[in-house]
CSV table of C-alpha atoms in Angstrom, one decimal:
chain,number,residue,atom,x,y,z
A,1,UNK,CA,109.0,94.9,97.0
A,2,UNK,CA,112.7,94.9,96.3
A,3,UNK,CA,115.5,95.7,98.8
A,4,UNK,CA,116.4,99.4,98.9
A,5,UNK,CA,119.1,100.2,96.5
A,6,UNK,CA,121.7,102.8,97.6
A,7,UNK,CA,121.9,105.8,95.4
A,8,UNK,CA,123.7,109.2,95.0
A,9,UNK,CA,123.0,111.4,98.0
A,10,UNK,CA,122.4,108.7,100.5
A,11,UNK,CA,124.4,108.7,103.8
A,12,UNK,CA,125.9,105.5,105.0
A,13,UNK,CA,126.9,104.6,108.6
A,14,UNK,CA,129.8,102.1,108.6
A,15,UNK,CA,131.2,100.4,111.7
A,16,UNK,CA,134.4,98.4,111.7
A,17,UNK,CA,134.5,96.3,114.8
A,18,UNK,CA,137.7,96.1,116.9
A,19,UNK,CA,139.7,98.5,114.8
A,20,UNK,CA,139.8,102.0,116.4
A,21,UNK,CA,142.8,102.9,114.2
A,22,UNK,CA,140.5,104.0,111.4
A,23,UNK,CA,139.4,106.9,113.6
A,24,UNK,CA,142.7,107.4,115.4
A,25,UNK,CA,145.0,107.5,112.4
A,26,UNK,CA,144.8,111.3,112.0
A,27,UNK,CA,144.5,112.1,115.7
A,28,UNK,CA,141.4,113.4,117.4
A,29,UNK,CA,142.3,117.1,116.9
A,30,UNK,CA,142.8,116.7,113.2
A,31,UNK,CA,139.8,114.6,112.3
A,32,UNK,CA,138.0,117.5,110.6
A,33,UNK,CA,140.6,118.1,107.9
A,34,UNK,CA,142.9,115.1,107.8
A,35,UNK,CA,140.1,112.6,107.8
A,36,UNK,CA,138.6,114.2,104.7
A,37,UNK,CA,141.9,113.7,102.9
A,38,UNK,CA,141.9,110.1,104.1
A,39,UNK,CA,138.5,109.5,102.6
A,40,UNK,CA,136.1,110.5,105.4
A,41,UNK,CA,133.0,112.5,104.5
A,42,UNK,CA,131.9,113.2,108.0
A,43,UNK,CA,133.2,113.2,111.6
A,44,UNK,CA,134.8,110.0,112.9
A,45,UNK,CA,134.5,109.1,116.6
A,46,UNK,CA,137.2,107.2,118.4
A,47,UNK,CA,135.9,104.3,120.4
A,48,UNK,CA,137.7,102.0,122.9
A,49,UNK,CA,139.4,98.9,121.4
A,50,UNK,CA,136.8,96.7,123.1
A,51,UNK,CA,134.0,98.4,121.2
A,52,UNK,CA,133.3,99.5,117.6
A,53,UNK,CA,134.7,102.3,115.5
A,54,UNK,CA,131.9,104.3,114.0
A,55,UNK,CA,132.6,106.0,110.7
A,56,UNK,CA,129.4,108.1,110.3
A,57,UNK,CA,128.4,110.3,107.5
A,58,UNK,CA,129.8,108.4,104.4
A,59,UNK,CA,128.0,110.3,101.7
A,60,UNK,CA,127.4,108.6,98.4
A,61,UNK,CA,128.7,110.9,95.6
A,62,UNK,CA,127.0,111.8,92.4
A,63,UNK,CA,129.0,109.1,90.8
A,64,UNK,CA,127.6,106.5,93.3
A,65,UNK,CA,130.9,106.0,95.2
A,66,UNK,CA,132.1,106.4,98.7
A,67,UNK,CA,135.7,106.9,99.9
A,68,UNK,CA,136.9,104.5,102.6
A,69,UNK,CA,140.3,104.1,104.2
A,70,UNK,CA,142.6,101.5,102.6
A,71,UNK,CA,139.9,100.8,100.1
A,72,UNK,CA,139.8,104.1,98.3
A,73,UNK,CA,136.8,104.7,96.0
A,74,UNK,CA,134.1,102.0,96.2
A,75,UNK,CA,131.1,102.0,93.9
A,76,UNK,CA,127.9,101.3,96.0
A,77,UNK,CA,125.2,102.7,93.7
A,78,UNK,CA,122.5,100.2,93.0
A,79,UNK,CA,123.6,97.9,95.8
A,80,UNK,CA,121.6,96.8,98.8
A,81,UNK,CA,123.0,97.3,102.3
A,82,UNK,CA,124.0,93.6,102.4
A,83,UNK,CA,125.7,93.8,99.0
A,84,UNK,CA,127.5,97.0,99.8
A,85,UNK,CA,128.8,95.5,103.1
A,86,UNK,CA,130.0,92.3,101.4
A,87,UNK,CA,131.8,94.4,98.8
A,88,UNK,CA,133.5,96.4,101.5
A,89,UNK,CA,134.5,93.3,103.4
A,90,UNK,CA,136.1,91.8,100.2
A,91,UNK,CA,138.1,95.0,99.7
A,92,UNK,CA,139.1,95.4,103.3
A,93,UNK,CA,140.1,91.8,103.7
A,94,UNK,CA,143.3,92.5,101.8
A,95,UNK,CA,144.5,94.6,104.8
A,96,UNK,CA,142.5,93.2,107.8
A,97,UNK,CA,141.9,89.6,108.6
A,98,UNK,CA,138.2,88.7,108.7
A,99,UNK,CA,136.9,92.2,109.1
A,100,UNK,CA,133.6,92.5,110.9
A,101,UNK,CA,131.6,95.4,109.4
A,102,UNK,CA,128.2,96.8,110.0
A,103,UNK,CA,126.8,99.0,107.2
A,104,UNK,CA,123.5,100.8,107.4
A,105,UNK,CA,121.9,103.5,105.5
A,106,UNK,CA,121.8,106.5,107.9
A,107,UNK,CA,119.8,108.9,105.7
A,108,UNK,CA,117.6,108.1,102.7
A,109,UNK,CA,118.0,110.9,100.1
A,110,UNK,CA,118.3,109.3,96.7
A,111,UNK,CA,115.0,107.6,95.9
A,112,UNK,CA,111.9,109.9,95.8
A,113,UNK,CA,108.5,110.0,94.3
A,114,UNK,CA,106.3,113.0,93.5
A,115,UNK,CA,102.7,113.6,94.4
A,116,UNK,CA,100.6,116.5,93.1
A,117,UNK,CA,97.0,117.5,92.7
A,118,UNK,CA,94.3,117.7,95.4
A,119,UNK,CA,96.3,116.6,98.4
A,120,UNK,CA,97.1,118.8,101.4
A,121,UNK,CA,100.9,118.7,101.0
A,122,UNK,CA,101.9,118.1,97.4
A,123,UNK,CA,105.6,117.6,96.7
A,124,UNK,CA,108.5,115.1,97.1
A,125,UNK,CA,108.3,112.0,99.3
A,126,UNK,CA,111.5,110.2,100.2
A,127,UNK,CA,111.5,106.4,100.0
A,128,UNK,CA,113.3,104.3,102.6
A,129,UNK,CA,113.8,100.6,103.1
A,130,UNK,CA,110.1,99.9,103.7
A,131,UNK,CA,107.9,99.4,100.6
A,132,UNK,CA,105.8,102.5,99.8
A,133,UNK,CA,102.2,101.9,99.0
A,134,UNK,CA,99.7,104.3,97.4
A,135,UNK,CA,97.7,104.8,100.6
A,136,UNK,CA,100.8,105.6,102.6
A,137,UNK,CA,102.0,108.1,100.0
A,138,UNK,CA,98.6,109.8,100.1
A,139,UNK,CA,98.8,109.9,104.0
A,140,UNK,CA,102.3,111.4,103.9
A,141,UNK,CA,101.0,114.1,101.6
A,142,UNK,CA,98.5,115.0,104.3
A,143,UNK,CA,95.6,113.1,102.8
A,144,UNK,CA,93.1,114.0,100.2
A,145,UNK,CA,91.4,117.3,100.1
A,146,UNK,CA,87.5,117.4,100.2
A,147,UNK,CA,87.7,118.4,96.5
A,148,UNK,CA,89.7,115.3,95.5
A,149,UNK,CA,88.2,112.7,93.2
A,150,UNK,CA,89.0,109.3,94.7
A,151,UNK,CA,88.0,107.7,91.4
A,152,UNK,CA,90.6,109.6,89.4
A,153,UNK,CA,94.1,109.0,90.7
A,154,UNK,CA,96.9,108.4,88.2
A,155,UNK,CA,100.3,106.9,88.6
A,156,UNK,CA,103.0,107.6,86.0
A,157,UNK,CA,106.0,105.4,85.8
A,158,UNK,CA,108.4,106.1,83.0
A,159,UNK,CA,106.3,106.6,79.9
A,160,UNK,CA,103.3,104.7,81.2
A,161,UNK,CA,100.3,106.1,83.1
A,162,UNK,CA,97.9,103.9,85.1
A,163,UNK,CA,94.5,105.1,86.3
A,164,UNK,CA,93.5,104.0,89.9
A,165,UNK,CA,89.9,104.2,91.1
A,166,UNK,CA,90.1,104.0,94.9
A,167,UNK,CA,86.4,104.3,95.2
A,168,UNK,CA,85.8,101.2,93.1
A,169,UNK,CA,88.6,99.3,94.8
A,170,UNK,CA,86.8,100.0,98.2
A,171,UNK,CA,83.5,98.9,96.8
A,172,UNK,CA,85.0,95.6,95.5
A,173,UNK,CA,86.9,94.9,98.8
A,174,UNK,CA,90.3,95.2,97.1
A,175,UNK,CA,93.0,96.5,99.5
A,176,UNK,CA,94.8,99.4,97.8
A,177,UNK,CA,97.9,98.6,99.9
A,178,UNK,CA,98.7,96.1,97.2
A,179,UNK,CA,99.7,99.0,94.9
A,180,UNK,CA,103.4,99.5,95.5
A,181,UNK,CA,105.1,102.7,94.3
A,182,UNK,CA,108.7,103.0,93.1
A,183,UNK,CA,111.3,105.7,92.9
A,184,UNK,CA,110.5,108.3,90.3
A,185,UNK,CA,106.8,107.7,90.2
A,186,UNK,CA,104.5,110.6,89.7
A,187,UNK,CA,101.1,110.4,91.6
A,188,UNK,CA,98.4,112.8,90.6
A,189,UNK,CA,95.1,113.2,92.4
A,190,UNK,CA,92.5,114.8,90.1
A,191,UNK,CA,89.9,117.2,91.6
A,192,UNK,CA,86.2,116.6,91.2
A,193,UNK,CA,86.0,119.9,89.3
A,194,UNK,CA,87.9,118.3,86.5
A,195,UNK,CA,85.2,115.7,85.9
A,196,UNK,CA,81.9,117.5,85.1
A,197,UNK,CA,78.7,116.8,83.2
A,198,UNK,CA,77.1,119.8,81.5
A,199,UNK,CA,73.3,120.1,81.7
A,200,UNK,CA,72.1,122.5,79.0
A,201,UNK,CA,68.8,123.4,77.4
A,202,UNK,CA,65.3,123.6,78.8
A,203,UNK,CA,66.1,123.0,82.5
A,204,UNK,CA,65.5,125.4,85.3
A,205,UNK,CA,69.2,126.0,86.1
A,206,UNK,CA,71.6,125.0,83.3
A,207,UNK,CA,75.0,124.4,84.8
A,208,UNK,CA,78.0,122.0,85.0
A,209,UNK,CA,77.5,119.2,87.5
A,210,UNK,CA,80.6,117.5,89.0
A,211,UNK,CA,80.5,113.8,89.1
A,212,UNK,CA,80.6,111.9,92.4
A,213,UNK,CA,83.7,109.7,92.4
A,214,UNK,CA,83.3,109.0,88.7
A,215,UNK,CA,79.5,108.4,88.8
A,216,UNK,CA,76.4,110.4,88.0
A,217,UNK,CA,73.0,109.3,86.9
A,218,UNK,CA,70.7,111.2,84.5
A,219,UNK,CA,68.2,111.8,87.3
A,220,UNK,CA,70.9,113.2,89.5
A,221,UNK,CA,72.2,115.5,86.8
A,222,UNK,CA,68.7,116.8,86.1
A,223,UNK,CA,68.0,117.1,89.8
A,224,UNK,CA,71.1,119.3,90.2
A,225,UNK,CA,69.7,121.5,87.4
A,226,UNK,CA,66.4,121.7,89.4
A,227,UNK,CA,64.6,119.7,86.9
A,228,UNK,CA,63.1,120.3,83.5
A,229,UNK,CA,61.5,123.7,82.7
A,230,UNK,CA,57.7,123.2,83.3
A,231,UNK,CA,56.6,125.5,80.5
A,232,UNK,CA,59.0,125.0,77.6
A,233,UNK,CA,60.7,121.5,78.0
A,234,UNK,CA,59.7,118.3,76.1
A,235,UNK,CA,60.5,115.3,78.4
A,236,UNK,CA,60.5,113.0,75.4
A,237,UNK,CA,63.4,115.0,73.9
A,238,UNK,CA,66.2,114.5,76.5
A,239,UNK,CA,69.5,113.5,75.0
A,240,UNK,CA,72.8,112.4,76.5
A,241,UNK,CA,75.7,113.3,74.3
A,242,UNK,CA,79.0,111.5,74.9
A,243,UNK,CA,82.4,111.6,73.2
A,244,UNK,CA,82.9,108.5,71.0
């Protein structure tokens, strides 16, 4: 897992300790309009000089920048919280001696992944500073539907798709929490109806038979078709045809 990287759409909360003038410069009654002209994206709250000045709601623009008093435009896209804070400290040090700044991500909105298929709540999942694993993503999507095939889950990252067989991992005592997801990933859970074996010919009830988590034996397939026809079948002429 890598540190969360700030991106367009995220909201930052920035606190400059011991400098209430950042919030008081425009006056309390004018903070709504004047503060926007001074570079504030959200409301600024004045604090006593003995406490911190909180500049909440610093939105990261589509260009990956924020607007901050004295500093102007600062590019924070692709930086971690610590890197963005250090960059702001360097810029603000030109005007304030040894500025003490706290910078935190207030709202995670830029990094997302997508989950679709046989889950209860398909759609977007926002990523935060904690690593997102495959089981957690499935849990956030409401879990698997009864029709889901645990052996047929795919993860697409860029132009590469990787198949994941949760059933096999469980049988081999491999913890699926080792599978870390990243921003932009597409997770697709295939339904069992998409994996079928077709039983045809001289059986009692010819029909498609869904596989059970990627597995099905010949006896099970014939059993689902209620066995061979007693009067017309030839048990020595049973064939399994498979794509090359």
